[in-house]
Amino acid sequence: NNLSNSSRDSDKKSNGSGSGSTNTGSYDYYVQINPIPHTYRQMYIPDGQDKVQERLNLYPRGWGEKISPQKVLPPPSFETIDSANPILTCETNYHRTPKFNCTNPVTKPFFSDDNDHGSACCVPMILKDGMNVMVGITHQKLSPLKAFWKHDVKHRYDHFGHDQFVSRFVAYSTTAPFEIVRKSGWFCLGFAHKDESQMPSGSSLAGRNVEGASRLTLFNETFACPAIHFISTFAQVVGDDTKAIIGYGINDCHPRLIMVHKQDISKLLVGQ
């Protein structure tokens, strides 16, 4: 689930004018490895300079050393239903076989605060508080490979179905070390309305598969969105920098594209 999107450092190197901010200067390029915790590598692109050629010999594929700069993450901008439903566990790290026979279990958040997987990144944005950021989307899911929710010593969540997804927006600073400066609470994306099947290139599955086990169901609450929404596209709208497009798959059956206003994303990140 690593991201392969490369991002550009907004601090351009000087081309000799001394300003360090001209459009003719060269860029530093980075590849994001993991969104939370945020790890990335600098990419060294051959351009005939001896200094760059030397760097290419340091690490595989021209990548710099992996950087993990941030230890403390900002809290989510709003709380969701999982906040009131932590996991009481005997384990510091989850294993395939749960342990239930400890005398002093510890409380852990249901969804880990520092173990997100990559969905899509990044869109430039100025938040409502004036902060200039790059925004990405991350996700967590109830994976049968770990089944962390079944490690609760009180067995409160054993009945939860696997392969259920939640997502959140994450805002990064635009210059190295690209720290996480904001993150939203969890959200899910909705089903396609049946009218969308009549649109050009519309899906014949739009409006179907919307009941029962196909819906996200957690903590005895069923939500108006699919159990699986997998975001793979997040980009600024061409010709309109006030909007972004999100593309995602619905229950591994069919795709959907939605257009959102950046100001609405900003509200989710800032919590206003």
XYZ file of N, CA, C and O in Angstrom, residues 46-179:
536
model
N 19.276 11.795 -12.638
C 20.514 12.109 -13.374
C 20.326 13.307 -14.304
O 19.328 13.400 -15.014
N 21.263 14.246 -14.243
C 21.213 15.392 -15.156
C 22.604 15.739 -15.678
O 22.828 16.835 -16.173
N 23.537 14.767 -15.561
C 24.873 14.983 -16.083
C 25.829 15.630 -15.112
O 27.017 15.763 -15.398
N 25.345 16.008 -13.935
C 26.220 16.637 -12.959
C 26.913 15.557 -12.133
O 26.291 14.605 -11.673
N 28.195 15.732 -11.904
C 28.957 14.734 -11.156
C 28.405 14.529 -9.755
O 28.355 13.419 -9.249
N 27.965 15.630 -9.114
C 27.467 15.528 -7.749
C 26.240 14.639 -7.672
O 26.089 13.827 -6.768
N 25.330 14.793 -8.654
C 24.129 13.960 -8.681
C 24.492 12.521 -8.991
O 23.958 11.585 -8.402
N 25.433 12.304 -9.896
C 25.834 10.952 -10.249
C 26.400 10.218 -9.032
O 26.176 9.029 -8.845
N 27.135 10.936 -8.187
C 27.663 10.322 -6.973
C 26.530 9.895 -6.051
O 26.578 8.831 -5.436
N 25.477 10.716 -5.965
C 24.344 10.386 -5.099
C 23.617 9.134 -5.583
O 23.093 8.363 -4.806
N 23.600 8.956 -6.899
C 22.885 7.804 -7.453
C 23.513 6.487 -7.016
O 22.863 5.449 -7.026
N 24.766 6.517 -6.638
C 25.446 5.301 -6.211
C 25.219 4.981 -4.735
O 25.620 3.920 -4.262
N 24.585 5.901 -4.007
C 24.454 5.724 -2.566
C 23.339 4.756 -2.196
O 23.478 3.938 -1.293
N 22.190 4.843 -2.883
C 21.021 4.064 -2.510
C 20.396 3.446 -3.755
O 20.574 3.942 -4.862
N 19.659 2.360 -3.591
C 19.047 1.701 -4.755
C 18.113 2.641 -5.524
O 17.418 3.458 -4.937
N 18.126 2.523 -6.840
C 17.186 3.211 -7.729
C 17.257 4.737 -7.601
O 16.300 5.430 -7.903
N 18.369 5.243 -7.104
C 18.503 6.688 -7.012
C 17.726 7.317 -5.871
O 17.531 8.526 -5.858
N 17.254 6.515 -4.926
C 16.496 7.053 -3.794
C 17.445 7.421 -2.667
O 18.427 6.743 -2.391
N 17.093 8.500 -1.964
C 17.826 8.849 -0.764
C 17.419 7.963 0.407
O 16.529 7.122 0.307
N 18.065 8.174 1.521
C 17.750 7.409 2.722
C 16.333 7.725 3.196
O 15.882 8.862 3.103
N 15.614 6.720 3.678
C 14.246 6.926 4.150
C 14.234 7.876 5.336
O 15.006 7.733 6.276
N 13.307 8.845 5.283
C 13.227 9.875 6.315
C 11.909 9.750 7.065
O 10.845 9.664 6.456
N 11.973 9.695 8.378
C 10.780 9.651 9.229
C 10.920 10.748 10.277
O 11.350 10.507 11.402
N 10.583 11.990 9.936
C 10.948 13.127 10.781
C 10.075 13.354 11.998
O 10.502 13.986 12.953
N 8.829 12.861 11.996
C 7.862 13.338 12.983
C 7.534 12.280 14.019
O 7.246 11.130 13.694
N 7.575 12.684 15.274
C 7.281 11.757 16.372
C 5.898 11.985 16.963
O 5.238 11.046 17.379
N 5.453 13.240 17.028
C 4.164 13.572 17.618
C 3.233 14.062 16.518
O 3.571 14.986 15.771
N 2.052 13.452 16.413
C 1.099 13.803 15.369
C -0.012 14.687 15.923
O -0.363 14.577 17.103
N -0.586 15.541 15.115
C -1.715 16.367 15.581
C -2.937 15.493 15.811
O -3.095 14.447 15.168
N -3.815 15.896 16.715
C -5.036 15.120 16.946
C -5.990 15.275 15.769
O -5.876 16.229 14.982
N -6.949 14.370 15.614
C -7.944 14.539 14.550
C -8.787 15.789 14.783
O -9.008 16.200 15.918
N -9.254 16.381 13.704
C -10.014 17.627 13.805
C -11.397 17.407 14.398
O -12.014 18.340 14.907
N -11.910 16.190 14.327
C -13.188 15.864 14.965
C -13.186 14.380 15.328
O -12.463 13.583 14.725
N -13.966 14.046 16.341
C -14.034 12.653 16.785
C -15.168 11.931 16.088
O -16.186 12.525 15.714
N -14.988 10.630 15.910
C -16.010 9.777 15.314
C -16.348 8.652 16.283
O -15.757 8.540 17.356
N -17.273 7.810 15.888
C -17.856 6.833 16.803
C -16.827 5.883 17.410
O -16.997 5.386 18.519
N -15.732 5.653 16.721
C -14.694 4.759 17.242
C -14.010 5.323 18.485
O -13.454 4.563 19.290
N -14.050 6.664 18.658
C -13.393 7.284 19.811
C -13.967 6.801 21.131
O -13.257 6.735 22.148
N -15.243 6.468 21.136
C -15.907 6.002 22.359
C -15.865 4.490 22.495
O -16.472 3.936 23.418
N -15.149 3.827 21.584
C -15.116 2.364 21.604
C -13.690 1.856 21.447
O -13.312 1.289 20.414
N -12.864 2.023 22.480
C -11.474 1.562 22.396
C -11.385 0.043 22.533
O -12.362 -0.633 22.841
N -10.203 -0.457 22.291
C -9.920 -1.885 22.445
C -9.135 -2.092 23.737
O -8.154 -1.398 23.995
N -9.575 -3.016 24.557
C -8.875 -3.403 25.782
C -8.099 -4.674 25.478
O -8.696 -5.723 25.216
N -6.779 -4.586 25.480
C -5.978 -5.703 24.995
C -4.809 -6.027 25.909
O -4.341 -5.176 26.667
N -4.336 -7.254 25.795
C -3.170 -7.698 26.561
C -1.866 -7.434 25.816
O -0.783 -7.635 26.371
N -1.956 -7.012 24.576
C -0.789 -6.957 23.708
C -0.362 -5.532 23.384
O -1.196 -4.666 23.172
N 0.951 -5.337 23.346
C 1.488 -4.078 22.866
C 1.401 -4.021 21.353
O 1.011 -3.021 20.760
N 1.751 -5.119 20.719
C 1.627 -5.267 19.270
C 0.733 -6.461 18.979
O 0.868 -7.516 19.603
N -0.172 -6.298 18.020
C -1.100 -7.364 17.715
C -0.400 -8.528 17.013
O 0.461 -8.339 16.159
N -0.794 -9.742 17.385
C -0.285 -10.950 16.758
C -1.462 -11.709 16.157
O -2.631 -11.395 16.402
N -1.153 -12.714 15.363
C -2.217 -13.470 14.714
C -3.109 -14.179 15.740
O -4.307 -14.300 15.573
N -2.498 -14.674 16.828
C -3.259 -15.356 17.870
C -3.452 -14.414 19.056
O -2.482 -14.055 19.724
N -4.676 -13.982 19.333
C -4.905 -13.042 20.441
C -4.551 -13.653 21.796
O -4.606 -14.870 21.991
N -4.187 -12.769 22.727
C -3.904 -13.176 24.102
C -4.922 -12.507 25.016
O -5.139 -11.310 24.943
N -5.539 -13.303 25.886
C -6.620 -12.772 26.723
C -6.393 -12.981 28.225
O -7.234 -12.612 29.033
N -5.269 -13.567 28.607
C -5.107 -13.985 29.997
C -4.181 -13.080 30.805
O -3.495 -13.534 31.715
N -4.149 -11.776 30.490
C -3.303 -10.872 31.246
C -4.089 -10.267 32.409
O -5.326 -10.236 32.404
N -3.364 -9.758 33.387
C -4.017 -9.167 34.563
C -4.181 -7.657 34.433
O -5.031 -7.066 35.104
N -3.375 -7.028 33.586
C -3.440 -5.580 33.430
C -3.524 -5.209 31.950
O -2.555 -4.730 31.350
N -4.685 -5.413 31.333
C -4.831 -5.055 29.916
C -4.722 -3.549 29.728
O -5.006 -2.757 30.629
N -4.299 -3.153 28.546
C -4.128 -1.739 28.230
C -5.218 -1.309 27.242
O -5.745 -2.115 26.476
N -5.541 -0.023 27.279
C -6.545 0.531 26.379
C -5.868 1.140 25.156
O -4.948 1.942 25.283
N -6.329 0.739 23.986
C -5.793 1.259 22.732
C -6.946 1.777 21.881
O -8.055 1.255 21.945
N -6.723 2.799 21.068
C -7.796 3.272 20.184
C -8.185 2.178 19.197
O -7.346 1.367 18.796
N -9.456 2.167 18.808
C -9.912 1.125 17.891
C -9.126 1.189 16.586
O -8.601 0.172 16.111
N -9.057 2.377 15.986
C -8.211 2.570 14.816
C -6.928 3.242 15.278
O -6.964 4.310 15.881
N -5.813 2.626 14.981
C -4.525 3.159 15.407
C -4.317 4.561 14.870
O -4.737 4.892 13.758
N -3.638 5.387 15.653
C -3.398 6.767 15.248
C -2.205 6.898 14.313
O -1.987 7.951 13.720
N -1.419 5.823 14.164
C -0.162 5.956 13.410
C 0.103 4.775 12.487
O 1.238 4.336 12.329
N -0.959 4.257 11.860
C -0.764 3.101 10.992
C -1.676 3.168 9.771
O -2.301 2.186 9.393
N -1.733 4.339 9.126
C -2.585 4.495 7.950
C -1.913 3.927 6.706
O -0.682 3.889 6.599
N -2.739 3.523 5.764
C -2.258 3.079 4.459
C -2.527 4.177 3.428
O -3.444 4.977 3.573
N -1.730 4.158 2.374
C -1.866 5.167 1.346
C -3.074 4.948 0.465
O -3.386 3.825 0.082
N -3.761 6.038 0.156
C -4.853 6.015 -0.816
C -4.464 6.860 -2.023
O -4.253 6.330 -3.108
N -4.340 8.182 -1.833
C -3.955 9.073 -2.927
C -3.397 10.371 -2.356
O -3.813 10.822 -1.294
N -2.479 10.975 -3.082
C -1.828 12.201 -2.627
C -1.146 12.847 -3.843
O -0.698 12.139 -4.729
N -1.084 14.123 -3.937
C -1.500 15.169 -3.014
C -2.108 16.314 -3.834
O -1.809 16.473 -5.017
N -2.926 17.134 -3.189
C -3.568 18.286 -3.807
C -3.160 19.543 -3.033
O -3.280 19.578 -1.808
N -2.658 20.588 -3.729
C -2.293 21.826 -3.033
C -3.536 22.554 -2.533
O -4.572 22.564 -3.189
N -3.406 23.163 -1.366
C -4.582 23.794 -0.764
C -4.148 24.833 0.267
O -3.105 24.689 0.908
N -4.937 25.878 0.402
C -4.766 26.837 1.489
C -5.949 26.642 2.434
O -7.105 26.825 2.047
N -5.651 26.250 3.661
C -6.710 25.970 4.626
C -7.361 27.254 5.126
O -6.863 28.357 4.905
N -8.479 27.095 5.806
C -9.227 28.254 6.304
C -8.412 29.096 7.274
O -8.649 30.284 7.415
N -7.447 28.456 7.948
C -6.618 29.212 8.884
C -5.409 29.849 8.196
O -4.521 30.380 8.854
N -5.363 29.783 6.851
C -4.304 30.430 6.086
C -3.086 29.577 5.834
O -2.143 30.019 5.164
N -3.065 28.350 6.322
C -1.901 27.486 6.158
C -1.848 26.900 4.746
O -2.833 26.389 4.239
N -0.683 26.977 4.129
C -0.460 26.423 2.797
C 0.005 24.974 2.942
O 1.044 24.714 3.562
N -0.736 24.027 2.367
C -0.464 22.610 2.608
C -0.630 21.803 1.320
O -1.151 22.271 0.312
N -0.166 20.553 1.396
C -0.496 19.530 0.411
C -1.364 18.504 1.122
O -0.999 18.006 2.193
N -2.515 18.170 0.537
C -3.483 17.297 1.203
C -3.547 15.947 0.493
O -3.620 15.874 -0.741
N -3.523 14.897 1.281
C -3.695 13.547 0.774
C -4.821 12.843 1.502
O -5.409 13.389 2.442
N -5.124 11.630 1.076
C -6.162 10.817 1.709
C -5.543 9.481 2.108
O -4.828 8.855 1.322
N -5.816 9.054 3.323
C -5.324 7.767 3.813
C -6.502 6.888 4.233
O -7.653 7.358 4.282
N -6.237 5.640 4.523
C -7.318 4.755 4.970
C -6.806 3.720 5.955
O -5.601 3.446 6.030
N -7.732 3.166 6.711
C -7.512 1.956 7.493
C -8.674 1.019 7.229
O -9.747 1.452 6.805
N -8.445 -0.266 7.454
C -9.505 -1.233 7.214
C -9.455 -2.355 8.239
O -8.447 -2.551 8.928
N -10.549 -3.061 8.339
C -10.622 -4.245 9.182
C -10.117 -5.415 8.344
O -10.858 -6.029 7.586
N -8.828 -5.690 8.473
C -8.192 -6.708 7.637
C -8.247 -8.075 8.315
O -7.908 -8.201 9.500
N -8.646 -9.115 7.594
C -8.661 -10.457 8.181
C -7.264 -10.977 8.497
O -7.112 -11.939 9.258
N -6.230 -10.346 7.934
C -4.867 -10.806 8.194
C -4.436 -10.511 9.623
O -3.635 -11.251 10.205
N -4.954 -9.434 10.211
C -4.620 -9.092 11.593
C -5.799 -9.235 12.530
O -5.625 -9.637 13.682
N -6.985 -8.880 12.056
C -8.207 -8.964 12.862
C -8.000 -8.354 14.252
O -8.338 -8.948 15.283
N -7.479 -7.132 14.284
C -7.142 -6.478 15.549
C -8.347 -6.300 16.453
O -8.217 -6.275 17.681
N -9.533 -6.144 15.888
C -10.733 -5.914 16.683
C -11.131 -7.144 17.499
O -11.896 -7.040 18.448
N -10.599 -8.296 17.159
C -10.884 -9.526 17.909
C -9.905 -9.738 19.059
O -9.986 -10.756 19.753
N -9.025 -8.772 19.283
C -8.078 -8.864 20.393
C -8.616 -8.197 21.647
O -7.919 -8.139 22.653
N -9.815 -7.685 21.593
C -10.431 -7.067 22.772
C -10.745 -8.145 23.802
O -11.412 -9.141 23.493
N -10.255 -7.958 25.037
C -10.410 -8.996 26.058
C -11.871 -9.210 26.449
O -12.226 -10.261 26.995
N -12.729 -8.233 26.165
C -14.152 -8.382 26.471
C -14.949 -8.915 25.280
O -16.166 -9.079 25.382
N -14.271 -9.131 24.160
C -14.900 -9.705 22.951
C -16.091 -8.871 22.467
O -17.058 -9.420 21.931
N -16.000 -7.563 22.623
C -17.117 -6.697 22.247
C -17.273 -6.535 20.745
O -18.364 -6.176 20.268
N -16.208 -6.798 19.989
C -16.250 -6.518 18.555
C -16.067 -7.764 17.694
O -15.852 -7.660 16.486
N -16.164 -8.931 18.302
C -15.908 -10.166 17.560
C -16.831 -10.336 16.357
O -16.473 -10.990 15.369
N -18.016 -9.760 16.411
C -18.993 -9.953 15.343
C -18.771 -9.020 14.149
O -19.466 -9.134 13.136
N -17.803 -8.109 14.244
C -17.573 -7.160 13.146
C -17.102 -7.898 11.892
O -16.257 -8.795 11.965
N -17.640 -7.511 10.769
C -17.196 -8.086 9.513
C -15.868 -7.498 9.058
O -15.531 -6.360 9.390
N -15.097 -8.282 8.318
C -13.804 -7.788 7.851
C -13.948 -7.065 6.510
O -15.036 -6.993 5.929
N -12.842 -6.496 6.049
C -12.795 -5.727 4.797
C -13.779 -4.560 4.807
O -14.521 -4.333 3.846
N -13.757 -3.797 5.902
C -14.519 -2.554 5.991
C -13.516 -1.397 6.078
O -12.545 -1.475 6.821
N -13.782 -0.319 5.341
C -12.818 0.761 5.165
C -13.315 2.071 5.764
O -14.504 2.391 5.688
N -12.384 2.838 6.331
C -12.620 4.230 6.721
C -11.447 5.054 6.186
O -10.332 4.546 6.037
N -11.705 6.328 5.887
C -10.673 7.195 5.306
C -10.591 8.510 6.068
O -11.493 8.859 6.840
N -9.503 9.241 5.832
C -9.389 10.595 6.383
C -8.440 11.433 5.529
O -7.585 10.907 4.801
N -8.634 12.742 5.603
C -7.742 13.677 4.935
C -6.543 13.961 5.838
O -6.675 14.040 7.067
N -5.392 14.123 5.221
C -4.166 14.450 5.944
C -3.481 15.606 5.228
O -3.319 15.569 3.999
N -3.092 16.639 5.975
C -2.424 17.801 5.401
C -0.956 17.803 5.806
O -0.626 17.641 6.985
N -0.083 17.981 4.801
C 1.357 18.007 5.018
C 1.894 19.407 4.732
O 1.379 20.119 3.863
N 2.951 19.791 5.442
C 3.623 21.042 5.114
C 4.242 20.900 3.725
O 4.550 19.797 3.273
N 4.421 22.015 3.033
C 4.857 21.980 1.637
C 6.371 21.955 1.469
O 6.866 21.869 0.349
N 7.105 22.051 2.560
C 8.563 22.021 2.483
C 9.103 20.949 3.420
O 8.469 20.591 4.418
N 10.279 20.430 3.087
C 10.924 19.424 3.932
C 11.081 19.974 5.352
O 11.399 21.145 5.513
N 10.770 19.148 6.374
C 10.574 17.702 6.346
C 9.118 17.242 6.146
O 8.776 16.126 6.535
N 8.257 18.048 5.540
C 6.904 17.632 5.154
C 6.119 17.026 6.329
O 5.564 15.930 6.243
N 6.094 17.759 7.425
C 5.414 17.245 8.615
C 3.893 17.250 8.440
O 3.337 18.059 7.682
